[in-house]
Amino acid sequence: MTYRLRNLAPWGRNFDEYTHMFGLCDTELNGKIAGFADGPASFNAECCQQGGQVVSFDPVYRYPVEKLELCLQEAKRLMFEDICKNTPLDGSIAARNIDELEKHHMEATRSFLDDYEKGKTEGRYIDHELPFKIPFPDDSFDLGLSSHFLMLYPGLGINFHLQALEEMLRICQEIRVFPTVDKTGKPCGLTDRLIGHFCEDYKVTLKKTACHYMNGAHEMLVIGRKDVDTSPVLH
């Protein structure tokens, strides 16, 4: 399968955003974490700077930093043009909002780009595309995180989601997915089907988080091994 950079998000999410999205506590941040479809997020860079252990998986990591940077700049330009065109505000307000948006998210992207080559050398950024087999043995990680990918695109189909989650669970004792709605903020019809599929063999819960997506969506899907204690933050 050929991955195309045209789908690369123009910004990343930072350490604080990940912490709120997934309800991460200090104990979990000190464990072994896998990030799936992390793209240009700075969570890996920031967490590892604090002594954490994070490995991120994404097909964009097959490209050199120069190509990623150019593609991110173009994606940002196109996105901001679209925002300006569709924002029902006067030009000065729209520009101010865009400046704040850019500052917040581009700082995370810059941190990722600055860390990218070093992280690839250290094996922290790995070229991998779900749902294919991940080049790690079973139970390699304590926790797996998927931000703004799974369930956000229900068009990928139920089989893709089942295979992706099963492969994530093969190498992680617990996985967390945020959000549980599609990219328009509407409830994802896949969620109930995925819960029904995994609830027999795993502990499956929907948990509120401190992070809100479109239309106030604030739940993450948590799937964990029945023989492993649930994280204290989820009690």
PDB file of C-alpha atoms in Angstrom:
ATOM      1  CA  MET A   1       0.000   0.000   0.000  1.00  0.00           C
ATOM      2  CA  THR A   2       1.305   3.474  -0.915  1.00  0.00           C
ATOM      3  CA  TYR A   3       0.819   6.175   1.686  1.00  0.00           C
ATOM      4  CA  ARG A   4       0.308   9.686   0.328  1.00  0.00           C
ATOM      5  CA  LEU A   5       1.529  12.754   2.174  1.00  0.00           C
ATOM      6  CA  ARG A   6      -1.477  14.777   1.032  1.00  0.00           C
ATOM      7  CA  ASN A   7      -3.331  13.407   4.081  1.00  0.00           C
ATOM      8  CA  LEU A   8      -0.713  14.704   6.534  1.00  0.00           C
ATOM      9  CA  ALA A   9      -2.274  16.956   9.183  1.00  0.00           C
ATOM     10  CA  PRO A  10      -0.712  20.447   9.183  1.00  0.00           C
ATOM     11  CA  TRP A  11      -0.097  20.521  12.904  1.00  0.00           C
ATOM     12  CA  GLY A  12       0.683  18.341  15.860  1.00  0.00           C
ATOM     13  CA  ARG A  13      -0.670  18.001  19.360  1.00  0.00           C
ATOM     14  CA  ASN A  14       1.558  18.511  22.340  1.00  0.00           C
ATOM     15  CA  PHE A  15       2.284  16.760  25.634  1.00  0.00           C
ATOM     16  CA  ASP A  16      -0.412  18.612  27.596  1.00  0.00           C
ATOM     17  CA  GLU A  17      -3.065  17.798  25.000  1.00  0.00           C
ATOM     18  CA  TYR A  18      -2.198  14.105  25.081  1.00  0.00           C
ATOM     19  CA  THR A  19      -2.291  14.126  28.879  1.00  0.00           C
ATOM     20  CA  HIS A  20      -5.810  15.601  28.857  1.00  0.00           C
ATOM     21  CA  MET A  21      -7.087  13.504  25.957  1.00  0.00           C
ATOM     22  CA  PHE A  22      -6.057  10.231  27.537  1.00  0.00           C
ATOM     23  CA  GLY A  23      -6.209  11.004  31.263  1.00  0.00           C
ATOM     24  CA  LEU A  24      -2.543  10.125  31.673  1.00  0.00           C
ATOM     25  CA  CYS A  25      -1.111   9.953  35.178  1.00  0.00           C
ATOM     26  CA  ASP A  26       2.555  10.020  36.235  1.00  0.00           C
ATOM     27  CA  THR A  27       2.709   6.226  36.600  1.00  0.00           C
ATOM     28  CA  GLU A  28       1.537   5.733  33.019  1.00  0.00           C
ATOM     29  CA  LEU A  29       3.888   8.404  31.686  1.00  0.00           C
ATOM     30  CA  ASN A  30       6.753   6.464  33.253  1.00  0.00           C
ATOM     31  CA  GLY A  31       5.719   3.253  31.491  1.00  0.00           C
ATOM     32  CA  LYS A  32       6.298   2.086  27.924  1.00  0.00           C
ATOM     33  CA  ILE A  33       3.910   3.924  25.584  1.00  0.00           C
ATOM     34  CA  ALA A  34       3.082   3.328  21.925  1.00  0.00           C
ATOM     35  CA  GLY A  35       1.550   6.149  19.882  1.00  0.00           C
ATOM     36  CA  PHE A  36      -0.388   5.187  16.748  1.00  0.00           C
ATOM     37  CA  ALA A  37      -0.785   7.617  13.819  1.00  0.00           C
ATOM     38  CA  ASP A  38       0.997  10.288  15.863  1.00  0.00           C
ATOM     39  CA  GLY A  39       2.011  12.273  12.786  1.00  0.00           C
ATOM     40  CA  PRO A  40       3.759  15.547  13.731  1.00  0.00           C
ATOM     41  CA  ALA A  41       2.700  15.463  17.398  1.00  0.00           C
ATOM     42  CA  SER A  42       5.345  16.571  19.912  1.00  0.00           C
ATOM     43  CA  PHE A  43       4.188  14.161  22.644  1.00  0.00           C
ATOM     44  CA  ASN A  44       7.012  11.734  21.883  1.00  0.00           C
ATOM     45  CA  ALA A  45       9.679  14.440  21.950  1.00  0.00           C
ATOM     46  CA  GLU A  46       8.373  16.112  25.111  1.00  0.00           C
ATOM     47  CA  CYS A  47       7.751  12.904  27.027  1.00  0.00           C
ATOM     48  CA  CYS A  48      11.172  11.480  26.197  1.00  0.00           C
ATOM     49  CA  GLN A  49      12.817  14.753  27.263  1.00  0.00           C
ATOM     50  CA  GLN A  50      11.256  14.106  30.665  1.00  0.00           C
ATOM     51  CA  GLY A  51      12.637  10.568  30.823  1.00  0.00           C
ATOM     52  CA  GLY A  52       9.640   8.748  29.340  1.00  0.00           C
ATOM     53  CA  GLN A  53       9.657   5.876  26.867  1.00  0.00           C
ATOM     54  CA  VAL A  54       7.513   6.478  23.773  1.00  0.00           C
ATOM     55  CA  VAL A  55       7.577   4.866  20.341  1.00  0.00           C
ATOM     56  CA  SER A  56       5.410   6.470  17.637  1.00  0.00           C
ATOM     57  CA  PHE A  57       4.104   4.592  14.589  1.00  0.00           C
ATOM     58  CA  ASP A  58       3.006   6.384  11.425  1.00  0.00           C
ATOM     59  CA  PRO A  59       3.561   5.925   7.669  1.00  0.00           C
ATOM     60  CA  VAL A  60       4.747   9.545   7.396  1.00  0.00           C
ATOM     61  CA  TYR A  61       7.949   8.539   9.167  1.00  0.00           C
ATOM     62  CA  ARG A  62       9.247   6.958   5.973  1.00  0.00           C
ATOM     63  CA  TYR A  63       9.967  10.459   4.637  1.00  0.00           C
ATOM     64  CA  PRO A  64      12.977  12.708   5.331  1.00  0.00           C
ATOM     65  CA  VAL A  65      12.484  15.754   7.541  1.00  0.00           C
ATOM     66  CA  GLU A  66      12.872  18.184   4.622  1.00  0.00           C
ATOM     67  CA  LYS A  67       9.959  16.623   2.738  1.00  0.00           C
ATOM     68  CA  LEU A  68       7.777  16.509   5.852  1.00  0.00           C
ATOM     69  CA  GLU A  69       8.436  20.171   6.564  1.00  0.00           C
ATOM     70  CA  LEU A  70       7.521  21.259   3.034  1.00  0.00           C
ATOM     71  CA  CYS A  71       4.319  19.171   3.051  1.00  0.00           C
ATOM     72  CA  LEU A  72       3.313  20.539   6.454  1.00  0.00           C
ATOM     73  CA  GLN A  73       3.836  24.109   5.269  1.00  0.00           C
ATOM     74  CA  GLU A  74       1.667  23.533   2.214  1.00  0.00           C
ATOM     75  CA  ALA A  75      -1.034  21.762   4.246  1.00  0.00           C
ATOM     76  CA  LYS A  76      -1.046  24.667   6.700  1.00  0.00           C
ATOM     77  CA  ARG A  77      -1.384  27.221   3.892  1.00  0.00           C
ATOM     78  CA  LEU A  78      -4.326  25.394   2.329  1.00  0.00           C
ATOM     79  CA  MET A  79      -6.041  24.907   5.683  1.00  0.00           C
ATOM     80  CA  PHE A  80      -5.738  28.552   6.678  1.00  0.00           C
ATOM     81  CA  GLU A  81      -7.020  29.665   3.280  1.00  0.00           C
ATOM     82  CA  ASP A  82     -10.067  27.482   3.854  1.00  0.00           C
ATOM     83  CA  ILE A  83     -10.566  28.887   7.373  1.00  0.00           C
ATOM     84  CA  CYS A  84     -10.414  32.474   6.093  1.00  0.00           C
ATOM     85  CA  LYS A  85     -12.852  31.707   3.299  1.00  0.00           C
ATOM     86  CA  ASN A  86     -15.395  30.002   5.533  1.00  0.00           C
ATOM     87  CA  THR A  87     -15.137  32.047   8.745  1.00  0.00           C
ATOM     88  CA  PRO A  88     -18.189  34.362   9.109  1.00  0.00           C
ATOM     89  CA  LEU A  89     -16.144  37.082  10.862  1.00  0.00           C
ATOM     90  CA  ASP A  90     -14.526  40.311   9.750  1.00  0.00           C
ATOM     91  CA  GLY A  91     -10.964  40.000   8.492  1.00  0.00           C
ATOM     92  CA  SER A  92      -9.223  41.291  11.614  1.00  0.00           C
ATOM     93  CA  ILE A  93     -11.000  38.855  13.955  1.00  0.00           C
ATOM     94  CA  ALA A  94     -10.417  35.919  11.607  1.00  0.00           C
ATOM     95  CA  ALA A  95      -6.733  36.809  11.292  1.00  0.00           C
ATOM     96  CA  ARG A  96      -6.351  37.049  15.075  1.00  0.00           C
ATOM     97  CA  ASN A  97      -8.010  33.677  15.584  1.00  0.00           C
ATOM     98  CA  ILE A  98      -5.797  32.087  12.928  1.00  0.00           C
ATOM     99  CA  ASP A  99      -2.654  33.565  14.495  1.00  0.00           C
ATOM    100  CA  GLU A 100      -3.580  32.051  17.872  1.00  0.00           C
ATOM    101  CA  LEU A 101      -4.374  28.715  16.238  1.00  0.00           C
ATOM    102  CA  GLU A 102      -1.094  28.699  14.362  1.00  0.00           C
ATOM    103  CA  LYS A 103       0.991  29.629  17.402  1.00  0.00           C
ATOM    104  CA  HIS A 104      -0.564  26.908  19.567  1.00  0.00           C
ATOM    105  CA  HIS A 105      -0.270  24.017  17.152  1.00  0.00           C
ATOM    106  CA  MET A 106       2.811  24.962  15.147  1.00  0.00           C
ATOM    107  CA  GLU A 107       4.949  25.046  18.277  1.00  0.00           C
ATOM    108  CA  ALA A 108       4.198  21.342  18.721  1.00  0.00           C
ATOM    109  CA  THR A 109       4.956  20.648  15.057  1.00  0.00           C
ATOM    110  CA  ARG A 110       8.264  22.514  15.321  1.00  0.00           C
ATOM    111  CA  SER A 111       9.233  20.470  18.392  1.00  0.00           C
ATOM    112  CA  PHE A 112       8.455  17.290  16.453  1.00  0.00           C
ATOM    113  CA  LEU A 113      10.519  18.355  13.425  1.00  0.00           C
ATOM    114  CA  ASP A 114      13.471  19.337  15.628  1.00  0.00           C
ATOM    115  CA  ASP A 115      13.364  15.909  17.292  1.00  0.00           C
ATOM    116  CA  TYR A 116      12.543  13.841  14.205  1.00  0.00           C
ATOM    117  CA  GLU A 117      15.964  12.785  12.915  1.00  0.00           C
ATOM    118  CA  LYS A 118      17.320  12.078  16.399  1.00  0.00           C
ATOM    119  CA  GLY A 119      14.163  10.145  17.254  1.00  0.00           C
ATOM    120  CA  LYS A 120      14.375   8.032  14.103  1.00  0.00           C
ATOM    121  CA  THR A 121      17.976   7.133  14.921  1.00  0.00           C
ATOM    122  CA  GLU A 122      16.888   6.125  18.433  1.00  0.00           C
ATOM    123  CA  GLY A 123      13.994   4.029  17.078  1.00  0.00           C
ATOM    124  CA  ARG A 124      11.269   6.307  18.484  1.00  0.00           C
ATOM    125  CA  TYR A 125       9.641   7.154  15.119  1.00  0.00           C
ATOM    126  CA  ILE A 126       8.808   4.061  13.099  1.00  0.00           C
ATOM    127  CA  ASP A 127       7.333   3.863   9.610  1.00  0.00           C
ATOM    128  CA  HIS A 128       4.225   1.722  10.033  1.00  0.00           C
ATOM    129  CA  GLU A 129       0.699   1.753   8.660  1.00  0.00           C
ATOM    130  CA  LEU A 130      -2.213   0.126  10.463  1.00  0.00           C
ATOM    131  CA  PRO A 131      -3.650  -2.489  10.338  1.00  0.00           C
ATOM    132  CA  PHE A 132      -0.499  -4.308   9.189  1.00  0.00           C
ATOM    133  CA  LYS A 133       1.639  -6.273  11.629  1.00  0.00           C
ATOM    134  CA  ILE A 134       3.763  -4.057  13.852  1.00  0.00           C
ATOM    135  CA  PRO A 135       7.468  -4.994  14.049  1.00  0.00           C
ATOM    136  CA  PHE A 136       7.377  -5.571  17.817  1.00  0.00           C
ATOM    137  CA  PRO A 137       6.755  -8.732  19.857  1.00  0.00           C
ATOM    138  CA  ASP A 138       3.629  -9.330  21.953  1.00  0.00           C
ATOM    139  CA  ASP A 139       3.224  -7.241  25.124  1.00  0.00           C
ATOM    140  CA  SER A 140       5.989  -4.776  24.236  1.00  0.00           C
ATOM    141  CA  PHE A 141       4.114  -1.764  25.675  1.00  0.00           C
ATOM    142  CA  ASP A 142       2.088  -0.956  28.752  1.00  0.00           C
ATOM    143  CA  LEU A 143      -0.178   1.524  26.976  1.00  0.00           C
ATOM    144  CA  GLY A 144      -1.163   2.374  23.403  1.00  0.00           C
ATOM    145  CA  LEU A 145      -2.669   5.725  22.379  1.00  0.00           C
ATOM    146  CA  SER A 146      -4.520   6.686  19.203  1.00  0.00           C
ATOM    147  CA  SER A 147      -5.330  10.367  18.758  1.00  0.00           C
ATOM    148  CA  HIS A 148      -7.707  11.686  16.086  1.00  0.00           C
ATOM    149  CA  PHE A 149      -7.518   8.720  13.735  1.00  0.00           C
ATOM    150  CA  LEU A 150      -9.483   5.586  14.592  1.00  0.00           C
ATOM    151  CA  MET A 151     -13.281   6.109  14.540  1.00  0.00           C
ATOM    152  CA  LEU A 152     -12.719   9.635  13.235  1.00  0.00           C
ATOM    153  CA  TYR A 153     -12.848   8.069   9.756  1.00  0.00           C
ATOM    154  CA  PRO A 154     -15.656   5.468   9.762  1.00  0.00           C
ATOM    155  CA  GLY A 155     -15.274   5.193   5.991  1.00  0.00           C
ATOM    156  CA  LEU A 156     -12.252   2.983   6.620  1.00  0.00           C
ATOM    157  CA  GLY A 157     -14.769   0.308   7.599  1.00  0.00           C
ATOM    158  CA  ILE A 158     -15.374  -2.049  10.488  1.00  0.00           C
ATOM    159  CA  ASN A 159     -12.826  -4.642   9.343  1.00  0.00           C
ATOM    160  CA  PHE A 160     -10.040  -2.071   9.235  1.00  0.00           C
ATOM    161  CA  HIS A 161     -10.883  -0.922  12.763  1.00  0.00           C
ATOM    162  CA  LEU A 162     -11.096  -4.450  14.131  1.00  0.00           C
ATOM    163  CA  GLN A 163      -7.773  -5.451  12.615  1.00  0.00           C
ATOM    164  CA  ALA A 164      -6.066  -2.231  13.712  1.00  0.00           C
ATOM    165  CA  LEU A 165      -7.278  -2.489  17.318  1.00  0.00           C
ATOM    166  CA  GLU A 166      -6.413  -6.192  17.518  1.00  0.00           C
ATOM    167  CA  GLU A 167      -2.873  -5.500  16.340  1.00  0.00           C
ATOM    168  CA  MET A 168      -2.538  -2.632  18.815  1.00  0.00           C
ATOM    169  CA  LEU A 169      -3.756  -4.922  21.597  1.00  0.00           C
ATOM    170  CA  ARG A 170      -1.243  -7.562  20.580  1.00  0.00           C
ATOM    171  CA  ILE A 171       1.649  -5.317  21.591  1.00  0.00           C
ATOM    172  CA  CYS A 172      -0.089  -3.218  24.310  1.00  0.00           C
ATOM    173  CA  GLN A 173      -1.713  -4.259  27.564  1.00  0.00           C
ATOM    174  CA  GLU A 174      -4.211  -1.413  27.229  1.00  0.00           C
ATOM    175  CA  ILE A 175      -5.174   0.981  24.439  1.00  0.00           C
ATOM    176  CA  ARG A 176      -7.017   4.310  24.482  1.00  0.00           C
ATOM    177  CA  VAL A 177      -8.688   5.989  21.509  1.00  0.00           C
ATOM    178  CA  PHE A 178      -9.857   9.626  21.335  1.00  0.00           C
ATOM    179  CA  PRO A 179     -12.306  10.850  20.138  1.00  0.00           C
ATOM    180  CA  THR A 180     -15.129   8.332  19.631  1.00  0.00           C
ATOM    181  CA  VAL A 181     -16.991  10.458  17.065  1.00  0.00           C
ATOM    182  CA  ASP A 182     -16.407  11.078  13.369  1.00  0.00           C
ATOM    183  CA  LYS A 183     -14.639  14.164  12.006  1.00  0.00           C
ATOM    184  CA  THR A 184     -17.920  16.127  11.921  1.00  0.00           C
ATOM    185  CA  GLY A 185     -18.377  15.541  15.658  1.00  0.00           C
ATOM    186  CA  LYS A 186     -21.279  13.135  15.200  1.00  0.00           C
ATOM    187  CA  PRO A 187     -21.497   9.811  17.088  1.00  0.00           C
ATOM    188  CA  CYS A 188     -19.650   7.094  15.219  1.00  0.00           C
ATOM    189  CA  GLY A 189     -21.751   4.045  14.401  1.00  0.00           C
ATOM    190  CA  LEU A 190     -18.630   1.918  14.701  1.00  0.00           C
ATOM    191  CA  THR A 191     -18.241   2.519  18.423  1.00  0.00           C
ATOM    192  CA  ASP A 192     -21.005   0.203  19.606  1.00  0.00           C
ATOM    193  CA  ARG A 193     -19.913  -2.511  17.171  1.00  0.00           C
ATOM    194  CA  LEU A 194     -16.322  -2.328  18.378  1.00  0.00           C
ATOM    195  CA  ILE A 195     -17.396  -2.440  22.020  1.00  0.00           C
ATOM    196  CA  GLY A 196     -19.597  -5.456  21.289  1.00  0.00           C
ATOM    197  CA  HIS A 197     -16.743  -7.236  19.551  1.00  0.00           C
ATOM    198  CA  PHE A 198     -14.092  -6.704  22.237  1.00  0.00           C
ATOM    199  CA  CYS A 199     -16.161  -6.812  25.443  1.00  0.00           C
ATOM    200  CA  GLU A 200     -16.151 -10.617  25.673  1.00  0.00           C
ATOM    201  CA  ASP A 201     -12.367 -10.959  25.828  1.00  0.00           C
ATOM    202  CA  TYR A 202     -11.317  -7.544  27.154  1.00  0.00           C
ATOM    203  CA  LYS A 203     -12.339  -4.890  29.634  1.00  0.00           C
ATOM    204  CA  VAL A 204     -13.986  -2.205  27.483  1.00  0.00           C
ATOM    205  CA  THR A 205     -15.170   1.178  28.736  1.00  0.00           C
ATOM    206  CA  LEU A 206     -16.026   4.668  27.530  1.00  0.00           C
ATOM    207  CA  LYS A 207     -14.411   7.248  29.804  1.00  0.00           C
ATOM    208  CA  LYS A 208     -14.874  11.009  30.031  1.00  0.00           C
ATOM    209  CA  THR A 209     -11.736  13.073  29.515  1.00  0.00           C
ATOM    210  CA  ALA A 210     -10.730  16.674  30.157  1.00  0.00           C
ATOM    211  CA  CYS A 211     -10.416  17.212  26.402  1.00  0.00           C
ATOM    212  CA  HIS A 212     -13.333  18.232  24.177  1.00  0.00           C
ATOM    213  CA  TYR A 213     -13.648  17.645  20.462  1.00  0.00           C
ATOM    214  CA  MET A 214     -16.353  18.992  18.127  1.00  0.00           C
ATOM    215  CA  ASN A 215     -19.898  19.252  19.520  1.00  0.00           C
ATOM    216  CA  GLY A 216     -18.544  18.746  23.037  1.00  0.00           C
ATOM    217  CA  ALA A 217     -17.428  15.138  22.462  1.00  0.00           C
ATOM    218  CA  HIS A 218     -15.168  14.228  25.376  1.00  0.00           C
ATOM    219  CA  GLU A 219     -15.055  10.439  25.650  1.00  0.00           C
ATOM    220  CA  MET A 220     -12.254   8.016  24.937  1.00  0.00           C
ATOM    221  CA  LEU A 221     -12.559   4.296  24.271  1.00  0.00           C
ATOM    222  CA  VAL A 222     -10.468   2.163  26.640  1.00  0.00           C
ATOM    223  CA  ILE A 223      -9.744  -1.504  25.873  1.00  0.00           C
ATOM    224  CA  GLY A 224      -7.563  -3.483  28.255  1.00  0.00           C
ATOM    225  CA  ARG A 225      -6.588  -6.997  29.233  1.00  0.00           C
ATOM    226  CA  LYS A 226      -8.879  -8.614  31.788  1.00  0.00           C
ATOM    227  CA  ASP A 227      -5.889  -9.975  33.680  1.00  0.00           C
ATOM    228  CA  VAL A 228      -4.316  -6.506  34.089  1.00  0.00           C
ATOM    229  CA  ASP A 229      -5.467  -4.006  36.713  1.00  0.00           C
ATOM    230  CA  THR A 230      -7.148  -0.896  35.300  1.00  0.00           C
ATOM    231  CA  SER A 231      -5.111   2.262  35.654  1.00  0.00           C
ATOM    232  CA  PRO A 232      -5.880   4.167  38.889  1.00  0.00           C
ATOM    233  CA  VAL A 233      -6.789   7.258  36.857  1.00  0.00           C
ATOM    234  CA  LEU A 234      -9.791   5.405  35.437  1.00  0.00           C
ATOM    235  CA  HIS A 235     -11.381   4.432  38.733  1.00  0.00           C
TER     236      HIS A 235
END
